[in-house]
Short mmCIF file of C-alpha atoms and ligand atoms in Angstrom, two decimals:
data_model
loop_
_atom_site.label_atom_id
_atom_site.label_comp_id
_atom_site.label_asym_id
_atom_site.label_seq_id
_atom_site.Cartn_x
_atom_site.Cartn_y
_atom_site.Cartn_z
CA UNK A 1 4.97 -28.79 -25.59
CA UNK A 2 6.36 -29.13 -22.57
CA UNK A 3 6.02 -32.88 -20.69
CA UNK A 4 3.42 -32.97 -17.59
CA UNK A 5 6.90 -34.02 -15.18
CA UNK A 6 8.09 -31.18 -15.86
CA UNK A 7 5.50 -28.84 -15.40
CA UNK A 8 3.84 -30.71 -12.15
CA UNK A 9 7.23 -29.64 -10.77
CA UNK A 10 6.62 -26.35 -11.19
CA UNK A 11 4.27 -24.30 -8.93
CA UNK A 12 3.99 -20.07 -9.17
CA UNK A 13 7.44 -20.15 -6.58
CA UNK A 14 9.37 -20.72 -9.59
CA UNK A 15 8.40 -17.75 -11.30
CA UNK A 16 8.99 -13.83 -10.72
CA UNK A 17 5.79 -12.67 -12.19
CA UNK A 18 3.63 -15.39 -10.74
CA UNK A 19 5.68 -14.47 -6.85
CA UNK A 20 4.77 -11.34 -7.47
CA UNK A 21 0.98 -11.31 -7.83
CA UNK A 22 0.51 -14.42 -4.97
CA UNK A 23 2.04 -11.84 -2.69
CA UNK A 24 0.77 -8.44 -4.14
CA UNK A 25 -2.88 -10.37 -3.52
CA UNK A 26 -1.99 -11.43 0.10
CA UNK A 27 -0.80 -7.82 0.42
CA UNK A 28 -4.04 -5.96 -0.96
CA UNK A 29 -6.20 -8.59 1.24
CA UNK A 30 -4.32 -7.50 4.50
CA UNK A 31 -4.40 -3.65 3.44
CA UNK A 32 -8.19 -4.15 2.72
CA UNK A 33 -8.30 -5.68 6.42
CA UNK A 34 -6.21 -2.87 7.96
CA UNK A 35 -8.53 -0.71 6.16
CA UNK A 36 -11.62 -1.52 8.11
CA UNK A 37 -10.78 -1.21 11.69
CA UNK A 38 -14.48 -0.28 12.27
CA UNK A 39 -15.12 -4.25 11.41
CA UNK A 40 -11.85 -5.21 13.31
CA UNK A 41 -12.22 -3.37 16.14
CA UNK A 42 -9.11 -1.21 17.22
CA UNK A 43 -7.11 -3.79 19.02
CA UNK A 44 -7.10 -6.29 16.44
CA UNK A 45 -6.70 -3.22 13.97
CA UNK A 46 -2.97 -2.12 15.71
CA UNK A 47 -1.81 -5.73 15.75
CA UNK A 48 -2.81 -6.60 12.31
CA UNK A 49 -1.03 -3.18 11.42
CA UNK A 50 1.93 -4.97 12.24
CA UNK A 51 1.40 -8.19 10.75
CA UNK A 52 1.04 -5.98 7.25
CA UNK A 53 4.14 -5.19 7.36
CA UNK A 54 5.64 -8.34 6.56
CA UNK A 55 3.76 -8.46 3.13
CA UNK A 56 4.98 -4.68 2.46
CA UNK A 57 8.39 -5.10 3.15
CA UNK A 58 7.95 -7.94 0.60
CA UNK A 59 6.09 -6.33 -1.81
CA UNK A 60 9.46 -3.33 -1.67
CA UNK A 61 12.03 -6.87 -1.63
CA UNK A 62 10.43 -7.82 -4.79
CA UNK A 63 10.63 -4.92 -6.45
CA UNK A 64 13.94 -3.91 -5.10
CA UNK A 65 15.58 -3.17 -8.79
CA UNK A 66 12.94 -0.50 -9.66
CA UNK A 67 14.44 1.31 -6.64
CA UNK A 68 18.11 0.82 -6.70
CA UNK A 69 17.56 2.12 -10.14
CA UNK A 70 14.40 4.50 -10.04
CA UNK A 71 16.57 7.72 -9.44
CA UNK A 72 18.84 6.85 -12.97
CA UNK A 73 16.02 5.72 -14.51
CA UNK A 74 14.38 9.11 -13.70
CA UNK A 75 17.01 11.18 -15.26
CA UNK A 76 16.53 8.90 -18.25
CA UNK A 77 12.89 8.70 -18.37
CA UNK A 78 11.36 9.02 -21.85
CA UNK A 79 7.46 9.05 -21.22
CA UNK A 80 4.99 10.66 -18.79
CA UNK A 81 4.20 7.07 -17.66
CA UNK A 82 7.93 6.55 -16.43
CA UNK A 83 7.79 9.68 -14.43
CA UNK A 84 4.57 9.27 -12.97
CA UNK A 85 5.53 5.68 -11.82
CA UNK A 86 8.25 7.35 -9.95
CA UNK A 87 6.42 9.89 -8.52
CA UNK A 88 3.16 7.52 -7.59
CA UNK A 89 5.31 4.62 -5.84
CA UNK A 90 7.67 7.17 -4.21
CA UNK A 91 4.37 9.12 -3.02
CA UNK A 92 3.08 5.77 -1.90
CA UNK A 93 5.71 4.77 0.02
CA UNK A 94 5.89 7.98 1.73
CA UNK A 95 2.13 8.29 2.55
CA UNK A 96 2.21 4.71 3.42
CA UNK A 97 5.02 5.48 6.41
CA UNK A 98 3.06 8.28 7.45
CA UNK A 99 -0.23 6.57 8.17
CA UNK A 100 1.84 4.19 9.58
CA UNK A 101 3.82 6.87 11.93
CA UNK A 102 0.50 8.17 12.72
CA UNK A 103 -1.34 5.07 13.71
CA UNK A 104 1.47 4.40 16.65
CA UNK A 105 1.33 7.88 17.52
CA UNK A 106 -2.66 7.38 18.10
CA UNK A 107 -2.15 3.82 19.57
CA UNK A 108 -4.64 2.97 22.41
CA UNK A 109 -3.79 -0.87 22.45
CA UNK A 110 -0.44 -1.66 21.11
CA UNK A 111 1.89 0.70 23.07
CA UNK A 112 0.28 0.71 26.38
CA UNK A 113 0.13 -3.11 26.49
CA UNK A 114 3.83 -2.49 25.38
CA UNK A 115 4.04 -0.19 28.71
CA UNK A 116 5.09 2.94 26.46
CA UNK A 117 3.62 6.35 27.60
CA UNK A 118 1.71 7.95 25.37
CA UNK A 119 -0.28 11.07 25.06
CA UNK A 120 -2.35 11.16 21.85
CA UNK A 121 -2.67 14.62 20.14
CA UNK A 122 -5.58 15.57 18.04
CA UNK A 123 -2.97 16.57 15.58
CA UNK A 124 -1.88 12.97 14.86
CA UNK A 125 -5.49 11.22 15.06
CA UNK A 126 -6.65 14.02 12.22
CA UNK A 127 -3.29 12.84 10.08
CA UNK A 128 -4.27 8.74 10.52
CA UNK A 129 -7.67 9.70 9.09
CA UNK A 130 -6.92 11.83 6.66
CA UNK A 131 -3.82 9.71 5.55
CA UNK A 132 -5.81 6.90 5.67
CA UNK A 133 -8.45 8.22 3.65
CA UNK A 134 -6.01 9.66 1.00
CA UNK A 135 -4.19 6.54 0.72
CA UNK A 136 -6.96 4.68 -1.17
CA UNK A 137 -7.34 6.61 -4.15
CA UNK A 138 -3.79 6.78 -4.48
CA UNK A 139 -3.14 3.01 -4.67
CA UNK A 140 -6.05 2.87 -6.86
CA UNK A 141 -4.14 4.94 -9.41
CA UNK A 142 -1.06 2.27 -8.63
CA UNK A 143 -3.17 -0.19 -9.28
CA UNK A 144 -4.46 1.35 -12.38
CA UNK A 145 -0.85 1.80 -13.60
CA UNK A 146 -0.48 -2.05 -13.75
CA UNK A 147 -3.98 -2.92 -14.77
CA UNK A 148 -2.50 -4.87 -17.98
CA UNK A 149 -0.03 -7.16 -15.81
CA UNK A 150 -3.17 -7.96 -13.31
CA UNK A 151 -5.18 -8.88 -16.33
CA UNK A 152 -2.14 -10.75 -17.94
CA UNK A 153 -1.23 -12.52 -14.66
CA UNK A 154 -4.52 -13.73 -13.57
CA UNK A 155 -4.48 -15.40 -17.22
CA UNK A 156 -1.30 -16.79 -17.06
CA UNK A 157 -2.38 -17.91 -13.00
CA UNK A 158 -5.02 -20.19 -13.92
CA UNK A 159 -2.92 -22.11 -16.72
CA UNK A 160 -0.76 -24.58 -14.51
CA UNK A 161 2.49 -24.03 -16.82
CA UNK A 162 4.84 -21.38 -15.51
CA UNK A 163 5.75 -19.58 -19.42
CA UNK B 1 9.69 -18.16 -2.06
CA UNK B 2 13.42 -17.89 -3.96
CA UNK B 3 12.57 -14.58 -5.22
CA UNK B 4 11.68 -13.12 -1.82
CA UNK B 5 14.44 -15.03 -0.12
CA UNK B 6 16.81 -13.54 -2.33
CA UNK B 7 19.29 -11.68 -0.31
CA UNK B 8 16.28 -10.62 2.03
CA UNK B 9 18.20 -10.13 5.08
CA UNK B 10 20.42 -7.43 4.61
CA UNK B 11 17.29 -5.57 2.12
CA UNK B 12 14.94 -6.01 4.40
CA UNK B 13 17.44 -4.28 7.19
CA UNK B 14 18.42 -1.50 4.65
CA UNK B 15 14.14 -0.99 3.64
CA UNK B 16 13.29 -0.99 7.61
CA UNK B 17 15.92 1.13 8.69
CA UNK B 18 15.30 3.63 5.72
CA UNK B 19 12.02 4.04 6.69
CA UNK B 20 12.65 4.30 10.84
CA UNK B 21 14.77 7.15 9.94
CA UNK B 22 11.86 8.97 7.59
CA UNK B 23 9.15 7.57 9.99
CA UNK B 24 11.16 9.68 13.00
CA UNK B 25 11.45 12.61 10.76
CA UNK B 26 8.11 12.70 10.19
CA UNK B 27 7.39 13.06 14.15
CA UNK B 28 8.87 16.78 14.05
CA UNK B 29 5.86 17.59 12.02
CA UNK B 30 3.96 17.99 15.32
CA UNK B 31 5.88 20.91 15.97
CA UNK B 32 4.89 22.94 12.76
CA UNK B 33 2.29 26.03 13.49
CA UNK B 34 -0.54 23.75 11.58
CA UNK B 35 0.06 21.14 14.20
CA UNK B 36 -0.22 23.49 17.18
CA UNK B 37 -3.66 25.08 15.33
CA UNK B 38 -4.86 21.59 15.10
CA UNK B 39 -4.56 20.41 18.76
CA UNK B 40 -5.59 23.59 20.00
CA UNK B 41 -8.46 24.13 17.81
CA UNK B 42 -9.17 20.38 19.25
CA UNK B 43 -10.93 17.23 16.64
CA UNK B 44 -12.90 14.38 16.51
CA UNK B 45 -14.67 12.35 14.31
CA UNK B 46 -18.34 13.02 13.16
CA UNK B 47 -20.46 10.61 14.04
CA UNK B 48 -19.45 10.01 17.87
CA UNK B 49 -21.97 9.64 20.54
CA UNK B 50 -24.90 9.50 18.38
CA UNK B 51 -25.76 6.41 19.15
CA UNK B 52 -25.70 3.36 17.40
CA UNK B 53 -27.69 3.29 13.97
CA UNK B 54 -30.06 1.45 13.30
CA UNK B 55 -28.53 -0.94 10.37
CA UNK B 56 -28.34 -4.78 11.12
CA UNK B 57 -24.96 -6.11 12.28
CA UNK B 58 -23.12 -7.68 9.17
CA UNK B 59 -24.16 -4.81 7.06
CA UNK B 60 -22.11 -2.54 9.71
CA UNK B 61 -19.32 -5.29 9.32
CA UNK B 62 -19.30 -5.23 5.36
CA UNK B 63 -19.89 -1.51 5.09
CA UNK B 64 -16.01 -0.22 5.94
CA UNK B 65 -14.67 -3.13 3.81
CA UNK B 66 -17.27 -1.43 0.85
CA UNK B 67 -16.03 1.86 1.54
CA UNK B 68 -12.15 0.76 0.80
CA UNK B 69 -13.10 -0.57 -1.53
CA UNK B 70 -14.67 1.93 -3.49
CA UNK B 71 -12.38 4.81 -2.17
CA UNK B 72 -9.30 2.48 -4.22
CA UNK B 73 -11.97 1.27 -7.22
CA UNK B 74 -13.36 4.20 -8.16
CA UNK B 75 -9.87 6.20 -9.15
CA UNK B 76 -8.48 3.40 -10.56
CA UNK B 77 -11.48 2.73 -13.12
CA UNK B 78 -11.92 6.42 -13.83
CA UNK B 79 -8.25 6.98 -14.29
CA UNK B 80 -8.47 3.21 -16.76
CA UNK B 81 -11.22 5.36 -18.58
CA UNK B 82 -8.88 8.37 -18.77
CA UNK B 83 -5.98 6.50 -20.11
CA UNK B 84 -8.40 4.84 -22.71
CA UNK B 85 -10.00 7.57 -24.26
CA UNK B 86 -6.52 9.00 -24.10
CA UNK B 87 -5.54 6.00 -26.36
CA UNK B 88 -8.48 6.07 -28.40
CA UNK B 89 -6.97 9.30 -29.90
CA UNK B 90 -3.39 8.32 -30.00
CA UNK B 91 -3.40 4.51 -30.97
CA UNK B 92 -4.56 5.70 -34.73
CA UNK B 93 -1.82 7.75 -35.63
C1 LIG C 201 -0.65 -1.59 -0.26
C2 LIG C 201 -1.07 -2.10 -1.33
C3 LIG C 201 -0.31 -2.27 -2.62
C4 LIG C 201 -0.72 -3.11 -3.60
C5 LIG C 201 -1.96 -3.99 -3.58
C6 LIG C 201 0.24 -3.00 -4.68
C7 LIG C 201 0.15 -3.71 -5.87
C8 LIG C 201 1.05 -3.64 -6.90
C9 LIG C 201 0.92 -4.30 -8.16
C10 LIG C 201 -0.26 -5.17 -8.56
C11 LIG C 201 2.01 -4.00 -8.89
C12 LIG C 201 2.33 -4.46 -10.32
C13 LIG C 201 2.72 -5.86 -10.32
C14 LIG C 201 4.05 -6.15 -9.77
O1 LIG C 201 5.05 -5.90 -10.47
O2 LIG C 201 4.11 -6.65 -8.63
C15 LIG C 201 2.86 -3.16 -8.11
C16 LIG C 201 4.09 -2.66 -8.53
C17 LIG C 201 4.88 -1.85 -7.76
N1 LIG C 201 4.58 -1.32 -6.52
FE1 LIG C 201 2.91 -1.72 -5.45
N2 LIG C 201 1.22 -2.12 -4.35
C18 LIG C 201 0.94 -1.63 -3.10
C19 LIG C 201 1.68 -0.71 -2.39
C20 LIG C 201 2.89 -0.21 -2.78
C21 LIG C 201 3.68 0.73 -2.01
C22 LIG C 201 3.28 1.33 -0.66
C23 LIG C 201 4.80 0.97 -2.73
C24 LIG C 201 5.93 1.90 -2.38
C25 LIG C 201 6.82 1.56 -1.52
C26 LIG C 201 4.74 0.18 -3.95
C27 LIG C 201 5.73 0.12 -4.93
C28 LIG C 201 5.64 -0.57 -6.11
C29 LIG C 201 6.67 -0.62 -7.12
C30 LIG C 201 8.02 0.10 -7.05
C31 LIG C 201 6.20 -1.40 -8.16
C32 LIG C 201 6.92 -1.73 -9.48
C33 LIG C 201 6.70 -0.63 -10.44
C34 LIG C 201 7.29 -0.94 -11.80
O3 LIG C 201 7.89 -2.00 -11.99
O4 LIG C 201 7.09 -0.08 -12.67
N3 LIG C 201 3.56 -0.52 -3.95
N4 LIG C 201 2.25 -2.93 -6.89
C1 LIG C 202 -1.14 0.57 6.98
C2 LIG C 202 -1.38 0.97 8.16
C3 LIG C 202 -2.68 1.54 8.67
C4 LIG C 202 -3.83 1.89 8.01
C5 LIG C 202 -4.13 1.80 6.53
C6 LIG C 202 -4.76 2.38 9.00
C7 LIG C 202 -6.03 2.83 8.74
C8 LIG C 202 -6.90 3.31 9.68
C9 LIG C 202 -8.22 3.81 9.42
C10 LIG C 202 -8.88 3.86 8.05
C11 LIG C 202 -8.75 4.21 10.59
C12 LIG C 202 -10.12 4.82 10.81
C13 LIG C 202 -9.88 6.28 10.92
C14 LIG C 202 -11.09 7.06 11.20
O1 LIG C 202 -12.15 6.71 10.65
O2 LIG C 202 -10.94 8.03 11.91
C15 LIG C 202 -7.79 3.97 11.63
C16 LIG C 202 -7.97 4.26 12.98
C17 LIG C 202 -7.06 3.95 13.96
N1 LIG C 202 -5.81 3.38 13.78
FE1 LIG C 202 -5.01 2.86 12.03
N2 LIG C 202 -4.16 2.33 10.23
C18 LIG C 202 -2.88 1.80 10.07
C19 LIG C 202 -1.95 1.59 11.05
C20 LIG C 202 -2.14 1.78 12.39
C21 LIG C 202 -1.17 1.49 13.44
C22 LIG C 202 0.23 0.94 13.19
C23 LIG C 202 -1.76 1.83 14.61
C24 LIG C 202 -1.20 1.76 16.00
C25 LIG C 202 -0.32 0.94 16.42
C26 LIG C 202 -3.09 2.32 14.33
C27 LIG C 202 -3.99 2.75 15.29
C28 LIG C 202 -5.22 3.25 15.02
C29 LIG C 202 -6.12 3.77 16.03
C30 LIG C 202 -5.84 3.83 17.53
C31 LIG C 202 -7.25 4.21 15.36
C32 LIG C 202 -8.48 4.86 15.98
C33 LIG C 202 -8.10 6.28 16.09
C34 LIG C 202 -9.25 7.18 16.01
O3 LIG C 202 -10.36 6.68 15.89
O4 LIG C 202 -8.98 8.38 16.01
N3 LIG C 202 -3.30 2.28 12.97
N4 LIG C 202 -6.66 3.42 11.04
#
């Protein structure tokens, strides 16, 4: 058993797992937010685009190993699971760039007040929706993926020991 | 915040500058012949100009956040399902 000095020290910082899910919630919060521009309104909806990026870059930081090593791992992979990881997060990250290409290509706030020129093509306000809309199912199969380490981690969240 | 810290500088530069180069490729896709058919052929969204309908204020607010959510919810339980019924039939071996 460990001593209560040693574990008040401790907080979720000190752990991998327990950094991973504060920020993957903070990131699926913001998404959700980014989501709903109808709430948001537009403005709000371009500028909080940007803000979202900070917890995605973060999200890719803390998972940097699985990509240095997802193209060996690939050639290596045993199961179906291994291969569709790679081919979910990879799809993810591209679809994620393209709704995000999309949205400043559509922008009626952010690069005007930024005093860029911009005409806006139907072409590229079709691709945010449809990107948009395609992009939730997909991280719902993501999220499906790690259903176990959500369930695990929310667990091991509320005990105040980091195992 | 160690593990994000963690050489963040130079990852963050090599993830961002990775994805500006993709992100620019990804403009030439207005020049493809689906494109072109797509501006000329003109869009918009259903649902414009028909007013506003006639649904209370905070259940307009709520209702995108409800649609998110159950555009990501709803694969990820059915594909849970999937992968249990899956193991239903594999586990026993
Ligand atoms: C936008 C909302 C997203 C949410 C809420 C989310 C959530 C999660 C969760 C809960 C996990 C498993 C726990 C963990 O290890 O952190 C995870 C893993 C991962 N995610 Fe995401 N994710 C999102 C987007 C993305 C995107 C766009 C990419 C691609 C760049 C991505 C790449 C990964 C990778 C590579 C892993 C680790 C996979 C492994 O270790 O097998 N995620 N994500
Ligand atoms: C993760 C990033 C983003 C997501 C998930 C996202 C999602 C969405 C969604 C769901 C809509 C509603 C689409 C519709 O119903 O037609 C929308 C509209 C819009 N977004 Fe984004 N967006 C993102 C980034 C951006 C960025 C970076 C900008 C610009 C700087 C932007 C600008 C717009 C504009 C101007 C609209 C209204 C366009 C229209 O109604 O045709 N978005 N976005």
């Amino acid at each position: 058993m460990k001593t209560s000095a040693t574990t008040a020290k401790q907080s979720w910082q000190d752990n991998l797992q327990k950094t991973r899910f504060v920020m993957d919630t903070i990131l699926l919060v913001s998404f959700l937010i980014v989501l709903a521009p109808q709430s948001t309104g537009i403005v709000l909806h371009e500028w909080l685009s940007l803000v979202f990026l900070i917890p995605f870059v973060i999200h890719i930081l803390l998972h940097w190993h699985w990509f240095l090593s997802s193209f060996k791992q690939l050639m290596r992979a045993k199961t179906l699971r291994e291969r569709y990881n790679f081919v979910l997060n990879y799809t993810l990250y591209l679809l994620m760039l393209f709704v995000l290409v999309s949205g400043f290509l559509v922008s009626v706030a952010l690069f005007p007040a930024l005093g860029i020129p911009l005409e806006i093509q139907d072409f590229w306000s079709k691709m945010h929706h449809d990107s948009a809309t395609l992009i939730m199912p997909i991280l719902g199969l993501h999220l499906a993926l790690h259903f176990r380490w959500i369930k695990t981690l929310i667990v091991q969240m509320k005990k105040k020991a980091v195992s | 915040m160690k593990f994000v810290k963690k050489n963040w500088k130079s990852r963050s530069t090599i993830v961002v500058g990775i994805s500006l180069l993709v992100g620019i490729l990804m403009i030439a896709l207005e020049q493809t012949q689906f494109a072109i058919d797509i501006n000329s052929a003109g869009w918009h969204h259903g649902g414009e100009g028909e007013g506003r309908p006639n649904i209370p204020g905070a259940v307009l607010f709520i209702l995108p956040f409800v649609k998110a959510l159950a555009l990501i919810g709803v694969p990820l339980l059915v594909a849970r399902l999937i992968v249990n019924i899956i193991g239903l039939f594999t586990r026993k071996r």
